Every structure is written in structure tokens, then in C-alpha cells.
């Protein structure tokens, strides 16, 4: 059985999401799991798709970046698929792990993809350092510290750190940090 998996990071990516679903349908996927969630969030549909796979099944995705966020994560997913006696097919790359060549190509592409991401992050760090040196980079605004007065006010009223964090939309650790300051 062919099992499809489609994902976009945001709800605004409607066209890309629908295109993935259409492409998976065209590949005769009998079951398609779909979700619109960031790759770093908990992906329930991916977990369900992996749980559903049986021996001889193939998990089909349109692109590698719709499936895994790193080489390590890809390795974990491929291992899960392999342990079930199933295979992975990535349409835009023409990769199918049901044969040795497909396994090799997947490993090479995953390594290149991770290398590419590391280079991008390195360039980003260099750009930030340069901007800081020129006084152009300010970083993100300190949202929790800007709410110090309100945190102290709510605490004086007897609110718990969890309630304060939820009420003000900041992290609980930030609340504790503010309360700890003399």
C-alpha cells in the first residue's frame, strides 16, 4: 500500500499544501496523512503515518523537506520505516528506498541538505555579527522585561507564576527571572 504524507509549515501555504495532496493522489496513495505544522512542532499525522505502515508499504512524500528537518531526524524516520519492512519514496528526487541505489542516493542527498543548512546558518551568524559591528543589529525586543511592572503587580495580587505567564503571554522562566531580581 502507498501511504502519503503532506505537510506545510503554516496555514497560509494553501496552494503548496493542495499541490502536495494532489500529487500524492496522482501517485495512487490509498491513504494520505496531512498536517499544517512547523517541522519543529509535534507532528501527530507523521507519527500516525509511521505507525500505520506495514511490511511492504511505501511512505510517499513530495519533497524531502516536507518530511525531515535534519539528517539525524531523517535517519530516525528511515530507520522506523525500515524496521517495519516498509520503504520511503521522495517524488521530486526520484528516490525510492526499496533498492540499494535509492538508499545510497537518500543518504547522499540528506548529507548534502544538512551541509547546505549549516552553511546557511553560518552565513546568517556572520551577517548578524557584521550588522552588530556596524551598530545596525539590535536583536529582538525584550518582551518579558518590558512587562516587569505588570508581573510585579500580578504577583502582589497573589497570582501564581504560571498564571502570570499565561496572562501576559510570556514564558514562566521569564516571570521567575523578573521576580528573582532584587
PDB file of C-alpha atoms in Angstrom:
ATOM      1  CA  UNK A   1       0.000   0.000   0.000  1.00  0.00           C
ATOM      2  CA  UNK A   2       1.180   3.537  -0.743  1.00  0.00           C
ATOM      3  CA  UNK A   3       0.754   5.908   2.191  1.00  0.00           C
ATOM      4  CA  UNK A   4       1.134   9.630   1.510  1.00  0.00           C
ATOM      5  CA  UNK A   5       2.305  12.382   3.858  1.00  0.00           C
ATOM      6  CA  UNK A   6       1.798  16.088   3.112  1.00  0.00           C
ATOM      7  CA  UNK A   7       2.917  19.000   5.303  1.00  0.00           C
ATOM      8  CA  UNK A   8       3.245  22.744   5.186  1.00  0.00           C
ATOM      9  CA  UNK A   9       4.580  24.963   7.945  1.00  0.00           C
ATOM     10  CA  UNK A  10       1.744  27.477   8.000  1.00  0.00           C
ATOM     11  CA  UNK A  11      -1.937  27.683   7.214  1.00  0.00           C
ATOM     12  CA  UNK A  12      -1.173  30.386   4.619  1.00  0.00           C
ATOM     13  CA  UNK A  13       0.592  27.873   2.351  1.00  0.00           C
ATOM     14  CA  UNK A  14      -2.705  26.596   0.946  1.00  0.00           C
ATOM     15  CA  UNK A  15      -1.606  26.243  -2.693  1.00  0.00           C
ATOM     16  CA  UNK A  16       1.515  24.254  -1.802  1.00  0.00           C
ATOM     17  CA  UNK A  17      -0.455  22.050   0.566  1.00  0.00           C
ATOM     18  CA  UNK A  18      -3.143  21.291  -2.015  1.00  0.00           C
ATOM     19  CA  UNK A  19      -0.476  20.626  -4.662  1.00  0.00           C
ATOM     20  CA  UNK A  20       1.166  18.028  -2.395  1.00  0.00           C
ATOM     21  CA  UNK A  21      -2.157  16.310  -1.742  1.00  0.00           C
ATOM     22  CA  UNK A  22      -2.970  16.262  -5.470  1.00  0.00           C
ATOM     23  CA  UNK A  23       0.457  14.839  -6.322  1.00  0.00           C
ATOM     24  CA  UNK A  24       0.119  12.120  -3.689  1.00  0.00           C
ATOM     25  CA  UNK A  25      -3.318  11.269  -5.073  1.00  0.00           C
ATOM     26  CA  UNK A  26      -1.829  11.026  -8.562  1.00  0.00           C
ATOM     27  CA  UNK A  27       0.708   8.529  -7.172  1.00  0.00           C
ATOM     28  CA  UNK A  28      -2.196   6.275  -6.119  1.00  0.00           C
ATOM     29  CA  UNK A  29      -1.673   6.747  -2.382  1.00  0.00           C
ATOM     30  CA  UNK A  30      -4.577   4.879  -0.777  1.00  0.00           C
ATOM     31  CA  UNK A  31      -4.202   6.811   2.485  1.00  0.00           C
ATOM     32  CA  UNK A  32      -2.889  10.383   2.867  1.00  0.00           C
ATOM     33  CA  UNK A  33      -1.881  11.928   6.177  1.00  0.00           C
ATOM     34  CA  UNK A  34      -1.776  15.712   6.087  1.00  0.00           C
ATOM     35  CA  UNK A  35      -0.940  18.478   8.521  1.00  0.00           C
ATOM     36  CA  UNK A  36      -0.052  22.142   8.587  1.00  0.00           C
ATOM     37  CA  UNK A  37       2.517  22.487  11.329  1.00  0.00           C
ATOM     38  CA  UNK A  38       6.134  23.611  11.629  1.00  0.00           C
ATOM     39  CA  UNK A  39       8.736  20.863  11.296  1.00  0.00           C
ATOM     40  CA  UNK A  40       9.946  21.543  14.832  1.00  0.00           C
ATOM     41  CA  UNK A  41       6.484  21.105  16.363  1.00  0.00           C
ATOM     42  CA  UNK A  42       4.962  17.763  17.369  1.00  0.00           C
ATOM     43  CA  UNK A  43       3.739  16.177  14.122  1.00  0.00           C
ATOM     44  CA  UNK A  44       0.859  13.904  15.036  1.00  0.00           C
ATOM     45  CA  UNK A  45      -0.019  12.980  11.450  1.00  0.00           C
ATOM     46  CA  UNK A  46       3.555  11.913  10.656  1.00  0.00           C
ATOM     47  CA  UNK A  47       3.569   9.748  13.781  1.00  0.00           C
ATOM     48  CA  UNK A  48       0.264   8.202  12.746  1.00  0.00           C
ATOM     49  CA  UNK A  49       1.524   7.573   9.207  1.00  0.00           C
ATOM     50  CA  UNK A  50       4.646   5.838  10.538  1.00  0.00           C
ATOM     51  CA  UNK A  51       2.549   3.791  12.981  1.00  0.00           C
ATOM     52  CA  UNK A  52       0.184   2.775  10.172  1.00  0.00           C
ATOM     53  CA  UNK A  53       2.924   1.410   7.876  1.00  0.00           C
ATOM     54  CA  UNK A  54       3.070  -2.363   7.464  1.00  0.00           C
ATOM     55  CA  UNK A  55       5.562  -4.648   5.773  1.00  0.00           C
ATOM     56  CA  UNK A  56       5.740  -3.931   2.045  1.00  0.00           C
ATOM     57  CA  UNK A  57       4.101  -0.469   2.337  1.00  0.00           C
ATOM     58  CA  UNK A  58       5.704   2.683   0.951  1.00  0.00           C
ATOM     59  CA  UNK A  59       5.588   6.110   2.606  1.00  0.00           C
ATOM     60  CA  UNK A  60       5.402   8.707  -0.173  1.00  0.00           C
ATOM     61  CA  UNK A  61       6.330  12.387   0.222  1.00  0.00           C
ATOM     62  CA  UNK A  62       6.619  15.050  -2.452  1.00  0.00           C
ATOM     63  CA  UNK A  63       9.826  16.627  -1.096  1.00  0.00           C
ATOM     64  CA  UNK A  64      12.462  15.727   1.474  1.00  0.00           C
ATOM     65  CA  UNK A  65      11.969  18.964   3.444  1.00  0.00           C
ATOM     66  CA  UNK A  66       8.299  18.074   3.987  1.00  0.00           C
ATOM     67  CA  UNK A  67       9.440  15.000   5.914  1.00  0.00           C
ATOM     68  CA  UNK A  68      12.601  15.667   7.940  1.00  0.00           C
ATOM     69  CA  UNK A  69      14.250  18.701   9.496  1.00  0.00           C
ATOM     70  CA  UNK A  70      17.804  17.295   9.725  1.00  0.00           C
ATOM     71  CA  UNK A  71      19.940  14.364   8.645  1.00  0.00           C
ATOM     72  CA  UNK A  72      19.579  12.874  12.113  1.00  0.00           C
ATOM     73  CA  UNK A  73      15.787  13.195  12.010  1.00  0.00           C
ATOM     74  CA  UNK A  74      15.726  11.704   8.512  1.00  0.00           C
ATOM     75  CA  UNK A  75      17.815   8.801   9.766  1.00  0.00           C
ATOM     76  CA  UNK A  76      15.365   8.168  12.605  1.00  0.00           C
ATOM     77  CA  UNK A  77      12.397   8.216  10.224  1.00  0.00           C
ATOM     78  CA  UNK A  78      14.105   5.937   7.699  1.00  0.00           C
ATOM     79  CA  UNK A  79      15.075   3.527  10.495  1.00  0.00           C
ATOM     80  CA  UNK A  80      11.452   3.412  11.702  1.00  0.00           C
ATOM     81  CA  UNK A  81      10.273   2.726   8.143  1.00  0.00           C
ATOM     82  CA  UNK A  82      12.963   0.075   7.612  1.00  0.00           C
ATOM     83  CA  UNK A  83      12.135  -1.686  10.900  1.00  0.00           C
ATOM     84  CA  UNK A  84       8.555  -2.072   9.692  1.00  0.00           C
ATOM     85  CA  UNK A  85       9.738  -3.644   6.438  1.00  0.00           C
ATOM     86  CA  UNK A  86       8.425  -0.629   4.524  1.00  0.00           C
ATOM     87  CA  UNK A  87      10.056   1.827   2.097  1.00  0.00           C
ATOM     88  CA  UNK A  88      10.309   5.583   1.502  1.00  0.00           C
ATOM     89  CA  UNK A  89       9.670   7.328  -1.802  1.00  0.00           C
ATOM     90  CA  UNK A  90      10.531  11.022  -2.355  1.00  0.00           C
ATOM     91  CA  UNK A  91       8.874  12.136  -5.564  1.00  0.00           C
ATOM     92  CA  UNK A  92      10.791  15.277  -6.559  1.00  0.00           C
ATOM     93  CA  UNK A  93      14.132  13.485  -6.105  1.00  0.00           C
ATOM     94  CA  UNK A  94      13.115  10.209  -7.705  1.00  0.00           C
ATOM     95  CA  UNK A  95      14.326   8.383  -4.591  1.00  0.00           C
ATOM     96  CA  UNK A  96      12.872   5.017  -3.643  1.00  0.00           C
ATOM     97  CA  UNK A  97      14.491   3.100  -0.771  1.00  0.00           C
ATOM     98  CA  UNK A  98      13.133  -0.218  -1.972  1.00  0.00           C
ATOM     99  CA  UNK A  99      16.509  -0.717  -3.680  1.00  0.00           C
ATOM    100  CA  UNK A 100      20.168  -0.172  -2.728  1.00  0.00           C
ATOM    101  CA  UNK A 101      20.630   2.722  -5.155  1.00  0.00           C
ATOM    102  CA  UNK A 102      17.704   4.565  -3.607  1.00  0.00           C
ATOM    103  CA  UNK A 103      19.191   4.084  -0.115  1.00  0.00           C
ATOM    104  CA  UNK A 104      22.555   5.446  -1.288  1.00  0.00           C
ATOM    105  CA  UNK A 105      21.021   8.455  -3.036  1.00  0.00           C
ATOM    106  CA  UNK A 106      18.886   9.249   0.022  1.00  0.00           C
ATOM    107  CA  UNK A 107      21.916   9.218   2.318  1.00  0.00           C
ATOM    108  CA  UNK A 108      23.927  11.419  -0.051  1.00  0.00           C
ATOM    109  CA  UNK A 109      21.084  13.914  -0.510  1.00  0.00           C
ATOM    110  CA  UNK A 110      20.421  14.045   3.217  1.00  0.00           C
ATOM    111  CA  UNK A 111      24.086  14.772   3.934  1.00  0.00           C
ATOM    112  CA  UNK A 112      24.225  17.495   1.262  1.00  0.00           C
ATOM    113  CA  UNK A 113      20.991  19.012   2.579  1.00  0.00           C
ATOM    114  CA  UNK A 114      22.342  19.171   6.128  1.00  0.00           C
ATOM    115  CA  UNK A 115      25.631  20.661   4.878  1.00  0.00           C
ATOM    116  CA  UNK A 116      23.674  23.304   2.961  1.00  0.00           C
ATOM    117  CA  UNK A 117      21.682  24.227   6.089  1.00  0.00           C
ATOM    118  CA  UNK A 118      24.857  24.516   8.194  1.00  0.00           C
ATOM    119  CA  UNK A 119      26.420  26.818   5.585  1.00  0.00           C
ATOM    120  CA  UNK A 120      23.254  28.970   5.568  1.00  0.00           C
ATOM    121  CA  UNK A 121      23.283  29.245   9.385  1.00  0.00           C
ATOM    122  CA  UNK A 122      26.989  30.139   9.334  1.00  0.00           C
ATOM    123  CA  UNK A 123      26.346  32.923   6.808  1.00  0.00           C
ATOM    124  CA  UNK A 124      23.460  34.154   8.932  1.00  0.00           C
ATOM    125  CA  UNK A 125      25.671  34.324  12.036  1.00  0.00           C
ATOM    126  CA  UNK A 126      28.357  36.180  10.055  1.00  0.00           C
ATOM    127  CA  UNK A 127      25.761  38.660   8.783  1.00  0.00           C
ATOM    128  CA  UNK A 128      24.440  39.280  12.289  1.00  0.00           C
ATOM    129  CA  UNK A 129      27.983  39.786  13.644  1.00  0.00           C
ATOM    130  CA  UNK A 130      28.730  42.279  10.861  1.00  0.00           C
ATOM    131  CA  UNK A 131      25.473  44.160  11.462  1.00  0.00           C
ATOM    132  CA  UNK A 132      26.184  44.283  15.210  1.00  0.00           C
ATOM    133  CA  UNK A 133      29.660  45.650  14.496  1.00  0.00           C
ATOM    134  CA  UNK A 134      28.121  48.407  12.379  1.00  0.00           C
ATOM    135  CA  UNK A 135      25.509  49.134  15.043  1.00  0.00           C
ATOM    136  CA  UNK A 136      22.648  48.120  12.737  1.00  0.00           C
ATOM    137  CA  UNK A 137      21.533  44.968  14.530  1.00  0.00           C
ATOM    138  CA  UNK A 138      19.529  45.455  17.666  1.00  0.00           C
ATOM    139  CA  UNK A 139      18.276  41.905  18.199  1.00  0.00           C
ATOM    140  CA  UNK A 140      14.729  41.149  19.160  1.00  0.00           C
ATOM    141  CA  UNK A 141      12.854  43.328  21.581  1.00  0.00           C
ATOM    142  CA  UNK A 142      12.890  42.146  25.197  1.00  0.00           C
ATOM    143  CA  UNK A 143       9.195  41.383  25.562  1.00  0.00           C
ATOM    144  CA  UNK A 144       9.212  39.934  29.066  1.00  0.00           C
ATOM    145  CA  UNK A 145      11.322  42.670  30.662  1.00  0.00           C
ATOM    146  CA  UNK A 146       9.005  45.270  29.166  1.00  0.00           C
ATOM    147  CA  UNK A 147       6.234  43.731  31.267  1.00  0.00           C
ATOM    148  CA  UNK A 148       8.144  43.818  34.575  1.00  0.00           C
ATOM    149  CA  UNK A 149       5.732  46.244  36.260  1.00  0.00           C
ATOM    150  CA  UNK A 150       2.721  44.138  35.300  1.00  0.00           C
ATOM    151  CA  UNK A 151       4.442  40.920  36.504  1.00  0.00           C
ATOM    152  CA  UNK A 152       5.185  42.507  39.887  1.00  0.00           C
ATOM    153  CA  UNK A 153       1.650  43.872  40.123  1.00  0.00           C
ATOM    154  CA  UNK A 154       0.042  40.496  39.403  1.00  0.00           C
ATOM    155  CA  UNK A 155       2.388  38.752  41.869  1.00  0.00           C
ATOM    156  CA  UNK A 156       1.446  41.298  44.563  1.00  0.00           C
ATOM    157  CA  UNK A 157      -2.193  40.382  43.887  1.00  0.00           C
ATOM    158  CA  UNK A 158      -1.331  36.755  44.671  1.00  0.00           C
ATOM    159  CA  UNK A 159      -1.198  35.319  41.128  1.00  0.00           C
ATOM    160  CA  UNK A 160       0.998  32.272  40.530  1.00  0.00           C
ATOM    161  CA  UNK A 161       3.957  32.381  38.134  1.00  0.00           C
ATOM    162  CA  UNK A 162       2.096  30.086  35.725  1.00  0.00           C
ATOM    163  CA  UNK A 163      -0.993  32.315  35.774  1.00  0.00           C
ATOM    164  CA  UNK A 164       1.111  35.446  35.264  1.00  0.00           C
ATOM    165  CA  UNK A 165       2.962  33.882  32.330  1.00  0.00           C
ATOM    166  CA  UNK A 166      -0.268  32.773  30.696  1.00  0.00           C
ATOM    167  CA  UNK A 167      -1.996  36.101  31.307  1.00  0.00           C
ATOM    168  CA  UNK A 168       0.865  38.177  29.885  1.00  0.00           C
ATOM    169  CA  UNK A 169       1.878  35.793  27.095  1.00  0.00           C
ATOM    170  CA  UNK A 170       5.430  35.324  28.319  1.00  0.00           C
ATOM    171  CA  UNK A 171       7.396  32.298  29.494  1.00  0.00           C
ATOM    172  CA  UNK A 172       7.202  31.113  33.068  1.00  0.00           C
ATOM    173  CA  UNK A 173      11.004  31.228  33.299  1.00  0.00           C
ATOM    174  CA  UNK A 174      10.829  34.918  32.396  1.00  0.00           C
ATOM    175  CA  UNK A 175       8.370  35.501  35.228  1.00  0.00           C
ATOM    176  CA  UNK A 176      10.728  33.786  37.697  1.00  0.00           C
ATOM    177  CA  UNK A 177      13.664  35.797  36.342  1.00  0.00           C
ATOM    178  CA  UNK A 178      11.781  39.062  36.900  1.00  0.00           C
ATOM    179  CA  UNK A 179      10.642  38.039  40.385  1.00  0.00           C
ATOM    180  CA  UNK A 180      14.161  36.953  41.349  1.00  0.00           C
ATOM    181  CA  UNK A 181      15.721  40.356  40.573  1.00  0.00           C
ATOM    182  CA  UNK A 182      16.323  42.452  43.727  1.00  0.00           C
TER     183      UNK A 182
END
